[in-house]
PDB file of C-alpha atoms in Angstrom:
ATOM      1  CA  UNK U  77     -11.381 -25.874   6.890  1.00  0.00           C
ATOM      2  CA  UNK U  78     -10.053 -22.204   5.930  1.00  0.00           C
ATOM      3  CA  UNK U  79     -12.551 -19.545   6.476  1.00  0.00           C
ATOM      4  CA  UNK U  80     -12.346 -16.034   5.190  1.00  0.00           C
ATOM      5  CA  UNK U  81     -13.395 -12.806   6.532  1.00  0.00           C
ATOM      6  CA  UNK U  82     -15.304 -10.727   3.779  1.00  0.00           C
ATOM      7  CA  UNK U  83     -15.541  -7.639   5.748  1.00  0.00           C
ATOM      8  CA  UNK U  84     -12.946  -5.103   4.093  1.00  0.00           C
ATOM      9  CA  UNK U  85      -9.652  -4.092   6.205  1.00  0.00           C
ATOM     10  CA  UNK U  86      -6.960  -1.502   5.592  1.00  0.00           C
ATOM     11  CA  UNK U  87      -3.285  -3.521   4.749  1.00  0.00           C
ATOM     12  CA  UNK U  88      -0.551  -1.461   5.279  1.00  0.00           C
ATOM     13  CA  UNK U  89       2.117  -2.940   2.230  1.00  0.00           C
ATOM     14  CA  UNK U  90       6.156  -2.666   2.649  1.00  0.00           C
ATOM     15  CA  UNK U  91       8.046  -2.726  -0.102  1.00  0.00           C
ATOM     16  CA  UNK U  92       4.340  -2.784  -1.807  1.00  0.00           C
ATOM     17  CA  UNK U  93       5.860  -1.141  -5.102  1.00  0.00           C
ATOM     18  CA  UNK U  94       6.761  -4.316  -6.787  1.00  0.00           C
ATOM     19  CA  UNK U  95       7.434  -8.086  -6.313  1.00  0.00           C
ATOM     20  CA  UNK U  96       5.646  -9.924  -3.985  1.00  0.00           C
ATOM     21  CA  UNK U  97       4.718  -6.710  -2.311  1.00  0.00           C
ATOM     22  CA  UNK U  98       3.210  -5.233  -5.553  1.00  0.00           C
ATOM     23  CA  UNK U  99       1.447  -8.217  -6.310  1.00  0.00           C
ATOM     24  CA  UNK U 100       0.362  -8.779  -2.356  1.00  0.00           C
ATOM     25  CA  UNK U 101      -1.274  -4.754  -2.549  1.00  0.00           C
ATOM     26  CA  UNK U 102      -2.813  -5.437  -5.587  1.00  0.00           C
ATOM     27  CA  UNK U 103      -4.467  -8.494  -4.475  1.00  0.00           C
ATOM     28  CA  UNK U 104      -6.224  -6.883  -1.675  1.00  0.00           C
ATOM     29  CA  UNK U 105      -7.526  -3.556  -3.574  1.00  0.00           C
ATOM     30  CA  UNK U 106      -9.318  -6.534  -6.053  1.00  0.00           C
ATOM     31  CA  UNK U 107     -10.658  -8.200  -2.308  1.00  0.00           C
ATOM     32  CA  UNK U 108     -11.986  -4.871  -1.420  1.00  0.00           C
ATOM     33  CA  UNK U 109      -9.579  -3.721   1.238  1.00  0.00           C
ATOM     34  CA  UNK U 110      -7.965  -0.460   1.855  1.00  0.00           C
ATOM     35  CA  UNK U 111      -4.020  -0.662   1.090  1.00  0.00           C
ATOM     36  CA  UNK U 112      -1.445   1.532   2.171  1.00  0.00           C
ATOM     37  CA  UNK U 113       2.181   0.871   0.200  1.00  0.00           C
ATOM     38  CA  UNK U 114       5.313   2.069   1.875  1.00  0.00           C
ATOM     39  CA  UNK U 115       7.826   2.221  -0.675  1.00  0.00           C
ATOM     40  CA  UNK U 116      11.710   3.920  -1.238  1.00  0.00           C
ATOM     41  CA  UNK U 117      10.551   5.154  -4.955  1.00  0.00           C
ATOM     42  CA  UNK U 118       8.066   7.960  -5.504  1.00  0.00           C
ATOM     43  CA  UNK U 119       7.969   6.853  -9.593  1.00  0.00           C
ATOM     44  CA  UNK U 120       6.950   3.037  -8.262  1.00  0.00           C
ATOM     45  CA  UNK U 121       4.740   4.566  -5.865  1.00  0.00           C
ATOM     46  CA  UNK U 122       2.610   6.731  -8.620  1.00  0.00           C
ATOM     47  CA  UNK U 123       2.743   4.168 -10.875  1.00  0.00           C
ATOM     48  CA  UNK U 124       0.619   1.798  -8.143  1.00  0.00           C
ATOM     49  CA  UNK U 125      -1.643   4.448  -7.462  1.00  0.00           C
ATOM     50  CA  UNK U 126      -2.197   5.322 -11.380  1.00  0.00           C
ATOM     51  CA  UNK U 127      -2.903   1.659 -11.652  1.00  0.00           C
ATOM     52  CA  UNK U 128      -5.178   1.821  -8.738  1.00  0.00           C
ATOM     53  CA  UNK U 129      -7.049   4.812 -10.955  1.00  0.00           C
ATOM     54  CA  UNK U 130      -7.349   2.715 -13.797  1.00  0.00           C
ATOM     55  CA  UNK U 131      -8.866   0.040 -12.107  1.00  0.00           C
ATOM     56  CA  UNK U 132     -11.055   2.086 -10.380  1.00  0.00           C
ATOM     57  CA  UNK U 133      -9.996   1.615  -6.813  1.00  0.00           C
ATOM     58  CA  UNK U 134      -8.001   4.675  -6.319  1.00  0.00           C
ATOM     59  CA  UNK U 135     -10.200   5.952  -3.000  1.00  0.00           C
ATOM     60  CA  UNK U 136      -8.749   3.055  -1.472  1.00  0.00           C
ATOM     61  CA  UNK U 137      -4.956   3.096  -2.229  1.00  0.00           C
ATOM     62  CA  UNK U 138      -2.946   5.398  -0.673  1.00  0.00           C
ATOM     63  CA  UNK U 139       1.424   5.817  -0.999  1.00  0.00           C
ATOM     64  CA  UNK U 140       4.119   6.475   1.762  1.00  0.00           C
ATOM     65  CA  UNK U 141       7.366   7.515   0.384  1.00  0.00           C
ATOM     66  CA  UNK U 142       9.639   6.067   3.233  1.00  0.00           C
ATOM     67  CA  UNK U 143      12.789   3.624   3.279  1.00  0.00           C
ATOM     68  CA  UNK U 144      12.260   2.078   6.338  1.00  0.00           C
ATOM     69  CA  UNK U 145      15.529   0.919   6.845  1.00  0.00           C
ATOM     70  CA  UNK U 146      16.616   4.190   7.930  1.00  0.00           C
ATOM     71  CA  UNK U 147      15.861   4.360  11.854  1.00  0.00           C
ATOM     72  CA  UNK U 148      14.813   8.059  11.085  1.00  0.00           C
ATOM     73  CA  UNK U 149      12.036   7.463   8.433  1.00  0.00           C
ATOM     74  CA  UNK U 150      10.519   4.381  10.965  1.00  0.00           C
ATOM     75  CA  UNK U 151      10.317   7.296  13.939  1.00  0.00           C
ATOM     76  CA  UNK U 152       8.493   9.600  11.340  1.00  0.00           C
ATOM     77  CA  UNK U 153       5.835   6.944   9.913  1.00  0.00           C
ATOM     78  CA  UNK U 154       2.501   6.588  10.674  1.00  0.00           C
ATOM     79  CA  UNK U 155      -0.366   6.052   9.066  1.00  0.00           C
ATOM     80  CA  UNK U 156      -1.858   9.663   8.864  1.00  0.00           C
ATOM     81  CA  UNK U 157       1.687  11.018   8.281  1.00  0.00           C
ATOM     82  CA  UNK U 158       2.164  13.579   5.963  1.00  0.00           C
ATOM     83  CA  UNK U 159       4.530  11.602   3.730  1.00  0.00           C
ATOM     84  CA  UNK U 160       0.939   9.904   2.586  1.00  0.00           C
ATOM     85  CA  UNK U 161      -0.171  10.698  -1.155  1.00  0.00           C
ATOM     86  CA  UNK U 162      -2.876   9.508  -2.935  1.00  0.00           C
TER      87      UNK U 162
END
């Protein structure tokens, strides 16, 4: 038997600006969640967030320009980072 949790949570989404990731992000905002996408491309990154707008969701998605296979963006993330736009 699977049980779900219906109480929101924040998801923190890599590579959450498309494919699986995309897809993954936008499945949660529609559960209710909170989603954080960390993402290389600032264009992919606004155009999550305008859909988030559109769908009326926007006070819970949030973007993180960072390419997190560099060792020195990893050291400088964090959820209340700076790099964080909305």
């Amino acid at each position: 038997m699977h049980q779900t949790d219906p109480a929101p949570k924040t998801a923190v989404v890599t590579g959450g600006t498309d494919g699986i990731g995309r897809a993954l992000a936008e499945s949660r905002l529609r559960r209710g969640d909170t989603v954080v996408i960390v993402g290389r491309d600032p264009d992919k990154g606004a155009a999550f967030l305008a859909h988030a707008r559109e769908s009326g969701v926007a006070d819970r998605a949030s973007f993180i320009r960072a390419d997190l296979s560099l060792l020195a963006e990893n050291r400088g993330y964090s959820p209340g980072s700076s790099m964080r736009s909305r």
